[in-house]
């Protein structure tokens, strides 16, 4: 029997602000517990929320980048429930009047080709604090530094059909969010969190099966693993005749299994109602239009442009477009007038290696452009250029001066080159005889030996005719 | 009576308020009396779309994204029932009684 | 010993009067100390000297209802839940009182979390009516009302959600002023019904009430519902009321109105006419629905506003029988809140819960819009102000209405409409019936607080507010 998997995702992203959603406390990660707190985010008697403009702007930009309609009027509502890390006993969120609705996100599915997922809504809310369960025996310890940090929740339709599609959706979503600058999207620091809903049904069925919610995944790979485990669990349940119950499950990365949450499900009745402390959020159409106009080129558009107009290979276009900083760097290098394909080679090679190690760009774009120019003009060899690049990561300097100081400028002087050629021919008499006998492919061997003897400084294009002249 | 015992118990659970048996009966009667009383609103014909009424400003004011550290007049540990290592402590959540 | 100043003299006299009020058993205060009074006088003198003259409230002792937070003294809301709680910040209104030179050193008793109309629902005992200890001073701001009525302080802050300043002002025979919603910052006022709550003022005269309002009003960025307007200026001093049209809504003059109250209102209306005002009958047809509307919306908002009292971060904690955190919440809230507070939280939770939200909360919000529209239509049709009785009866006896919550709620029938609509309203003494004060209420269009005060001051000048009317 074949089962169809149906997946919808709820993604919470932390909006990249300095201060919290409704108070002026810092959103800094990793500060000592309960140091970034104030009457508002502690839920003290008498405190009132004051809304962060930047959070609204970032959420709007993310929504527009996802093709959503951003509403000129939206409403903050109170979501009521008790939890030790929820200071007010309610979370300020948005309910029936969210900031934005009805967007779409496309990705390539291995099974179904190009897939479009409906973005049902994007709304703004505040985060809860953090409960630490292992610090003190028998006690839950509460740190409220996170309480009130601004979040946007992005809810997809039940439009994915496999765990791999869920992962592909997340990968594209993350790229878009990074491009807008709305979020750091770091799962490690909790600035991106994913909850997944999964159900299965017989292939061809129209009605959805009973869905479960899977939480606690700390990477996209683990989202895929967790959903595979949950799909398997549901298949086993249904094939053995048992029903799937609507439960919340936690993923255990160690065992790769999903387990129902230990505490009994409470009957949820959140009693949403408009927050009487906060008038409706009203955004002018003109302001929304300006936000849309000032969005950067989105990754998919950029990827296509790099491939089709700039002429990069599909692989290079993909890698360059994947991370906004990388793409910006690439465009800065190309802007100095060098061949984009050569620049892409550098950016996806040595530059990306350095970027992945340091998270930054140790060689300034115009220095790299100059270096690429030196190599193109034959002033330095590719090999030498790589040494100059390595040196530039340690010290910012003019590449030509650096190459000169390092003695890496190519030697094209025929006397010097001729001397090295003669030495090589003398050192390899047998190979010289074979070359004379017509074994032309040995030319490369001789060029290599001359390069070696020159310490990489010889210009290979100049060596070739000299060897051919002497052994011809 | 418009509200029964079970409903009061359910609402008390949602509100996280312990109600002992002695309190329950009078509460059922009082809440019923209040709910019966407010139900006279049903006789008013009301247009839809006006439920967002609020006497305050019509649009949400926004503040600049600037950090200001709060310096409490009294330290947190002075007001917290249980506070250690910079953290508020509560008993572990534990399994809930039958809902 | 430094030499006496008006402020230090006021501090000393106030201390003596507070001690006397406590000794008389009014039970109007929850926290005060001579030491803090003296400190406040010193601070007022220092800023008066450094800031030049002209501090609006220099040396004026102003008592503050104990649901407005202060750092020097506890803020308990008259609840076991917050017994001993000291706020780490001050309410905006308190900061502004001090900046104007007032002495803030006395916190007053109230119905727990401001829920009540008689100040019998305080965890620290009921407040007594200064003129008759067997009666209630009204509520929920009964402590502030009693202190001003007893002449202990010239002015005090209270708070209103459904008339909790005007109703006790009427019962006690003092001026009670509820400004337009959003005129005074709510930052630091412990929330009850956020869309209804307003800091409000008791004073011995209309002029003093206006002075306090001009000191504490004005925009505050920490309160998103605070109106983007500067502080209220000094109301114009009028000599007569010619050209002013005053409406008396017939719904506020029912057949069963207490005869003393009716006589007081009739006398005041005559005085208004004598002063040149045109007085006409008008109608606010949805008035009878104000109390039921209020008793859905206020509890609904309260059920969320009071969820923060959970025994985790501050205040009372009671560990439940099971020892887990849910039991902790239930035990803390079950024992920390008094009966009336629990009733209202439960009603509020009920009207917001699944299946009842539309029928109750949404319905009440729509009726509320109709009530506000009643006011708008009257004011749009050339009526400058409304004049009504503040309460249907003079102060009632303690215990008279504690058995039936709805009977208690009906004590607010004439005062809660202004909270629902957000319009400014005030009560002033218009006479006495069998020795008990009667209050007359003015209501004005949104943000016409100043015109309302000017009118009330003219009437106050003509009427003897303590004269027996019947």
Coordinates of N, CA and C in Angstrom, one line a residue, chain C residues 236-395:
Chain C
X236 N -10.1 77.6 31.9 CA -10.5 79.0 31.9 C -11.4 79.2 33.1
X237 N -11.3 80.4 33.7 CA -12.2 80.8 34.9 C -13.4 81.5 34.3
X238 N -14.5 80.9 34.4 CA -15.8 81.6 33.9 C -16.5 82.2 35.0
X239 N -17.3 83.2 34.7 CA -18.2 83.8 35.7 C -19.6 83.3 35.6
X240 N -20.0 83.0 34.4 CA -21.4 82.4 34.2 C -21.4 81.4 33.1
X241 N -22.5 80.8 32.8 CA -22.6 79.7 31.9 C -23.4 80.1 30.6
X242 N -23.5 81.4 30.3 CA -24.4 81.7 29.2 C -23.8 81.2 27.9
X243 N -24.7 80.6 27.1 CA -24.2 80.0 25.8 C -23.9 78.6 25.9
X244 N -23.9 78.0 27.2 CA -23.6 76.6 27.4 C -24.9 75.8 27.3
X245 N -24.9 74.8 26.5 CA -26.1 73.9 26.5 C -25.8 72.6 27.2
X246 N -26.6 72.3 28.2 CA -26.4 71.2 29.1 C -27.5 70.2 28.9
X247 N -27.2 68.9 28.6 CA -28.3 67.9 28.5 C -28.4 67.1 29.7
X248 N -29.6 66.8 30.1 CA -29.9 65.9 31.2 C -30.5 64.7 30.6
X249 N -29.8 63.6 30.5 CA -30.4 62.4 29.9 C -31.5 61.8 30.8
X250 N -32.6 61.5 30.1 CA -33.7 61.0 30.9 C -33.5 59.7 31.6
X251 N -32.6 58.9 30.9 CA -32.3 57.5 31.4 C -31.6 57.6 32.8
X252 N -31.0 58.8 33.1 CA -30.3 58.9 34.4 C -31.2 59.5 35.5
X253 N -32.5 59.7 35.1 CA -33.5 60.2 36.1 C -34.7 59.3 36.2
X254 N -34.4 58.0 36.5 CA -35.5 57.0 36.5 C -36.5 57.3 37.7
X255 N -37.7 56.7 37.5 CA -38.7 57.0 38.5 C -38.3 56.6 39.9
X256 N -37.5 55.5 40.0 CA -37.2 55.0 41.3 C -35.9 55.6 41.9
X257 N -35.5 56.8 41.3 CA -34.3 57.4 41.8 C -34.5 57.9 43.2
X258 N -33.5 57.7 44.1 CA -33.6 58.1 45.5 C -34.1 59.6 45.5
X259 N -35.1 59.9 46.4 CA -35.7 61.3 46.4 C -34.7 62.3 46.8
X260 N -33.8 62.0 47.6 CA -32.8 63.0 48.0 C -31.9 63.3 46.8
X261 N -31.5 62.3 46.1 CA -30.6 62.5 44.9 C -31.4 63.3 43.9
X262 N -32.7 63.0 43.7 CA -33.4 63.8 42.7 C -33.5 65.2 43.1
X263 N -33.8 65.5 44.4 CA -33.9 66.9 44.9 C -32.6 67.6 44.7
X264 N -31.5 66.9 44.9 CA -30.1 67.5 44.7 C -29.9 67.9 43.3
X265 N -30.2 67.0 42.4 CA -30.0 67.2 41.0 C -30.9 68.4 40.5
X266 N -32.2 68.4 41.0 CA -33.1 69.4 40.6 C -32.6 70.8 41.0
X267 N -32.1 70.9 42.2 CA -31.6 72.1 42.7 C -30.3 72.6 41.9
X268 N -29.5 71.6 41.5 CA -28.3 71.9 40.7 C -28.7 72.4 39.4
X269 N -29.7 71.8 38.8 CA -30.2 72.2 37.4 C -30.7 73.6 37.5
X270 N -31.5 73.9 38.6 CA -31.9 75.3 38.7 C -30.8 76.3 38.8
X271 N -29.7 75.9 39.5 CA -28.5 76.7 39.6 C -27.9 76.9 38.3
X272 N -27.8 75.8 37.5 CA -27.2 75.9 36.2 C -27.9 76.9 35.3
X273 N -29.3 76.8 35.4 CA -30.1 77.8 34.6 C -29.9 79.2 35.1
X274 N -29.8 79.3 36.4 CA -29.6 80.6 37.0 C -28.3 81.2 36.5
X275 N -27.3 80.4 36.2 CA -26.0 80.8 35.8 C -26.0 81.1 34.3
X276 N -27.1 80.9 33.6 CA -27.2 81.2 32.2 C -27.2 80.1 31.3
X277 N -27.0 78.8 31.8 CA -26.9 77.7 30.9 C -28.3 77.3 30.4
X278 N -28.4 76.8 29.2 CA -29.6 76.2 28.7 C -29.6 74.7 29.1
X279 N -30.6 74.3 29.8 CA -30.6 72.9 30.2 C -31.8 72.2 29.5
X280 N -31.5 71.1 28.8 CA -32.5 70.4 28.0 C -32.5 68.9 28.3
X281 N -33.6 68.2 28.2 CA -33.6 66.8 28.3 C -33.1 66.1 27.1
X282 N -32.3 65.1 27.2 CA -31.7 64.4 26.1 C -31.9 62.9 26.4
X283 N -31.5 62.1 25.4 CA -31.6 60.6 25.6 C -30.3 59.9 25.2
X284 N -29.9 59.0 26.1 CA -28.8 58.1 25.8 C -29.4 56.7 25.9
X285 N -30.0 56.2 24.8 CA -30.9 55.1 24.8 C -30.2 53.8 25.3
X286 N -28.9 53.6 25.2 CA -28.4 52.3 25.6 C -27.8 52.3 27.0
X287 N -28.2 53.3 27.8 CA -27.7 53.4 29.1 C -27.9 52.2 30.0
X288 N -29.1 51.6 29.9 CA -29.3 50.4 30.7 C -28.4 49.2 30.4
X289 N -27.8 49.2 29.3 CA -26.9 48.1 28.9 C -25.5 48.4 29.4
X290 N -25.2 49.5 29.9 CA -23.8 49.8 30.3 C -23.3 48.9 31.3
X291 N -24.0 48.6 32.4 CA -23.5 47.7 33.4 C -23.3 46.3 32.9
X292 N -24.3 45.7 32.3 CA -23.9 44.3 31.7 C -22.8 44.3 30.8
X293 N -22.7 45.4 29.9 CA -21.5 45.5 29.0 C -20.2 45.5 29.8
X294 N -20.3 46.4 30.7 CA -19.1 46.6 31.6 C -18.7 45.3 32.3
X295 N -19.7 44.5 32.7 CA -19.4 43.3 33.5 C -19.0 42.1 32.6
X296 N -18.9 42.4 31.3 CA -18.3 41.4 30.4 C -16.9 41.9 30.1
X297 N -16.8 43.1 29.6 CA -15.5 43.6 29.1 C -14.5 43.7 30.2
X298 N -14.8 44.3 31.4 CA -13.9 44.5 32.4 C -13.3 43.2 33.0
X299 N -14.2 42.2 33.3 CA -13.7 40.9 33.7 C -12.8 40.2 32.6
X300 N -13.2 40.3 31.4 CA -12.5 39.7 30.3 C -11.0 40.2 30.3
X301 N -10.9 41.5 30.3 CA -9.6 42.1 30.3 C -8.8 41.8 31.6
X302 N -9.6 41.8 32.7 CA -9.0 41.5 34.0 C -8.4 40.0 34.0
X303 N -9.2 39.1 33.4 CA -8.7 37.7 33.5 C -7.3 37.5 32.9
X304 N -7.0 38.3 31.9 CA -5.6 38.3 31.3 C -4.7 39.2 32.1
X305 N -5.2 40.4 32.5 CA -4.3 41.3 33.3 C -3.8 40.7 34.6
X306 N -4.6 39.8 35.2 CA -4.3 39.3 36.5 C -3.6 37.9 36.4
X307 N -3.3 37.5 35.2 CA -2.7 36.2 35.0 C -1.2 36.2 35.4
X308 N -0.6 37.4 35.5 CA 0.8 37.5 35.8 C 1.0 37.2 37.3
X309 N 0.0 37.2 38.1 CA 0.2 36.9 39.5 C 0.1 35.4 39.7
X310 N 1.3 34.8 39.5 CA 1.4 33.3 39.4 C 2.3 32.7 40.4
X311 N 2.9 33.5 41.3 CA 3.8 33.0 42.3 C 5.2 32.6 41.8
X312 N 5.6 33.1 40.6 CA 6.9 32.7 40.0 C 7.9 33.8 40.2
X313 N 7.6 35.0 39.9 CA 8.6 36.1 39.9 C 8.6 37.0 41.1
X314 N 7.4 37.2 41.6 CA 7.2 38.1 42.7 C 5.9 37.8 43.4
X315 N 5.7 38.4 44.6 CA 4.4 38.3 45.3 C 4.3 36.9 46.0
X316 N 3.1 36.7 46.3 CA 2.8 35.5 47.2 C 3.1 34.2 46.4
X317 N 3.5 33.2 47.1 CA 3.6 31.8 46.5 C 3.1 30.8 47.5
X318 N 2.2 29.9 47.0 CA 1.7 28.9 47.9 C 1.9 27.6 47.1
X319 N 2.6 26.6 47.7 CA 2.9 25.4 47.1 C 1.7 24.5 47.2
X320 N 1.2 24.0 46.1 CA -0.1 23.1 46.2 C 0.2 21.7 46.7
X321 N -0.8 20.9 46.9 CA -0.7 19.6 47.4 C 0.2 18.7 46.6
X322 N 0.1 18.8 45.2 CA 0.8 17.9 44.4 C 2.3 18.3 44.2
X323 N 2.6 19.6 44.6 CA 4.0 20.0 44.6 C 4.5 20.4 43.2
X324 N 3.7 20.3 42.2 CA 4.2 20.7 40.9 C 3.8 22.1 40.5
X325 N 4.3 22.6 39.4 CA 4.1 24.0 39.1 C 2.6 24.4 38.9
X326 N 1.9 23.5 38.3 CA 0.4 23.8 38.1 C -0.3 23.9 39.4
X327 N 0.1 23.0 40.3 CA -0.5 23.1 41.7 C -0.1 24.4 42.3
X328 N 1.1 24.8 42.1 CA 1.6 26.1 42.6 C 0.8 27.2 42.2
X329 N 0.5 27.3 40.8 CA -0.3 28.3 40.3 C -1.7 28.3 41.0
X330 N -2.3 27.1 41.0 CA -3.7 27.1 41.5 C -3.8 27.4 43.0
X331 N -2.8 26.9 43.8 CA -2.8 27.2 45.2 C -2.5 28.7 45.5
X332 N -1.5 29.2 44.7 CA -1.2 30.7 44.9 C -2.4 31.6 44.5
X333 N -3.0 31.3 43.4 CA -4.1 32.2 43.0 C -5.4 31.9 43.7
X334 N -5.5 30.6 44.1 CA -6.7 30.3 44.9 C -6.7 30.9 46.3
X335 N -5.5 31.0 46.9 CA -5.5 31.6 48.2 C -5.1 33.1 48.2
X336 N -4.4 33.5 47.1 CA -3.9 34.9 47.1 C -5.0 35.9 46.7
X337 N -5.9 35.5 45.9 CA -7.0 36.4 45.5 C -8.2 36.3 46.4
X338 N -8.9 37.3 46.7 CA -10.2 37.3 47.4 C -11.3 36.9 46.6
X339 N -12.5 36.7 47.2 CA -13.7 36.2 46.5 C -14.1 37.0 45.3
X340 N -14.2 38.3 45.5 CA -14.7 39.1 44.4 C -13.7 39.1 43.2
X341 N -12.4 39.1 43.4 CA -11.4 39.0 42.4 C -11.5 37.7 41.7
X342 N -11.7 36.6 42.4 CA -11.8 35.3 41.8 C -13.1 35.3 40.9
X343 N -14.2 35.8 41.5 CA -15.4 35.8 40.7 C -15.2 36.5 39.3
X344 N -14.5 37.6 39.4 CA -14.4 38.4 38.1 C -13.4 37.7 37.2
X345 N -12.4 37.1 37.7 CA -11.5 36.4 36.8 C -12.2 35.2 36.2
X346 N -13.0 34.5 36.9 CA -13.7 33.4 36.4 C -14.8 33.8 35.4
X347 N -15.5 34.9 35.6 CA -16.4 35.4 34.6 C -15.7 35.8 33.4
X348 N -14.6 36.5 33.5 CA -13.8 36.9 32.4 C -13.2 35.8 31.6
X349 N -12.8 34.8 32.3 CA -12.3 33.6 31.6 C -13.4 32.9 30.8
X350 N -14.6 32.8 31.5 CA -15.7 32.2 30.8 C -16.1 33.0 29.5
X351 N -16.2 34.3 29.6 CA -16.7 35.0 28.4 C -15.7 35.0 27.3
X352 N -14.4 34.7 27.6 CA -13.4 34.6 26.5 C -13.3 33.2 26.0
X353 N -13.8 32.2 26.7 CA -13.5 30.8 26.3 C -14.2 30.4 25.1
X354 N -13.7 29.3 24.5 CA -14.2 28.8 23.2 C -15.7 28.5 23.3
X355 N -16.4 29.0 22.4 CA -17.8 28.8 22.3 C -18.6 29.9 23.0
X356 N -18.0 30.8 23.8 CA -18.7 31.9 24.4 C -18.2 33.3 24.0
X357 N -17.1 33.3 23.3 CA -16.4 34.5 23.0 C -17.4 35.4 22.1
X358 N -17.9 34.9 21.1 CA -18.7 35.7 20.2 C -20.0 36.2 20.9
X359 N -20.6 35.2 21.6 CA -21.9 35.5 22.2 C -21.8 36.6 23.3
X360 N -20.6 36.6 24.0 CA -20.5 37.5 25.1 C -19.5 38.6 24.8
X361 N -18.2 38.3 24.6 CA -17.2 39.4 24.5 C -17.5 40.2 23.2
X362 N -17.6 39.6 22.1 CA -17.9 40.3 20.9 C -19.2 41.1 21.0
X363 N -20.2 40.5 21.5 CA -21.5 41.2 21.6 C -21.3 42.4 22.5
X364 N -20.6 42.2 23.6 CA -20.5 43.4 24.6 C -19.7 44.5 23.9
X365 N -18.7 44.1 23.1 CA -17.9 45.2 22.4 C -18.8 46.0 21.5
X366 N -19.7 45.3 20.8 CA -20.6 45.9 19.9 C -21.6 46.8 20.6
X367 N -22.1 46.4 21.7 CA -23.0 47.2 22.5 C -22.2 48.5 23.0
X368 N -21.0 48.2 23.4 CA -20.1 49.3 23.9 C -20.0 50.4 22.8
X369 N -19.8 50.0 21.6 CA -19.7 50.9 20.5 C -21.0 51.7 20.4
X370 N -22.2 51.1 20.6 CA -23.5 51.8 20.6 C -23.6 52.8 21.7
X371 N -23.0 52.4 22.9 CA -23.1 53.3 24.1 C -22.2 54.6 23.8
X372 N -21.0 54.3 23.2 CA -20.2 55.5 22.8 C -20.9 56.3 21.8
X373 N -21.6 55.7 20.9 CA -22.3 56.4 19.8 C -23.4 57.3 20.4
X374 N -24.1 56.8 21.4 CA -25.1 57.6 22.1 C -24.5 59.0 22.5
X375 N -23.3 58.9 23.1 CA -22.7 60.1 23.6 C -22.3 61.0 22.4
X376 N -21.7 60.4 21.3 CA -21.3 61.1 20.2 C -22.5 61.9 19.6
X377 N -23.6 61.2 19.4 CA -24.8 61.8 18.8 C -25.3 63.0 19.6
X378 N -25.3 62.8 20.9 CA -25.8 63.9 21.8 C -24.8 65.1 21.6
X379 N -23.6 64.9 21.7 CA -22.6 66.0 21.6 C -22.5 66.6 20.2
X380 N -22.8 65.8 19.2 CA -22.8 66.3 17.8 C -24.0 67.2 17.6
X381 N -25.0 67.0 18.4 CA -26.2 67.8 18.2 C -26.3 69.0 19.1
X382 N -25.2 69.6 19.4 CA -25.1 70.9 20.0 C -25.2 70.8 21.6
X383 N -25.0 69.7 22.2 CA -25.0 69.6 23.6 C -23.5 69.7 24.0
X384 N -23.2 70.7 24.9 CA -21.8 70.8 25.3 C -21.4 69.9 26.4
X385 N -22.3 69.7 27.4 CA -22.0 68.8 28.5 C -23.3 68.1 28.9
X386 N -23.1 67.0 29.6 CA -24.2 66.3 30.2 C -24.2 66.5 31.7
X387 N -25.4 66.6 32.4 CA -25.4 66.6 33.8 C -26.4 65.6 34.3
X388 N -25.9 64.8 35.3 CA -26.7 63.7 35.8 C -26.4 63.5 37.3
X389 N -27.2 62.7 38.0 CA -26.7 62.3 39.3 C -25.5 61.3 39.2
X390 N -24.6 61.3 40.1 CA -23.5 60.4 40.0 C -23.9 59.0 40.4
X391 N -24.7 58.9 41.4 CA -25.1 57.5 41.9 C -26.6 57.6 42.1
X392 N -27.3 56.4 42.1 CA -28.7 56.4 42.3 C -29.1 56.6 43.7
X393 N -28.2 56.4 44.7 CA -28.5 56.6 46.1 C -27.3 57.2 46.8
X394 N -27.5 57.7 48.0 CA -26.3 58.1 48.8 C -25.6 56.9 49.3
X395 N -24.5 57.0 50.0 CA -23.7 55.9 50.5 C -24.6 54.9 51.2

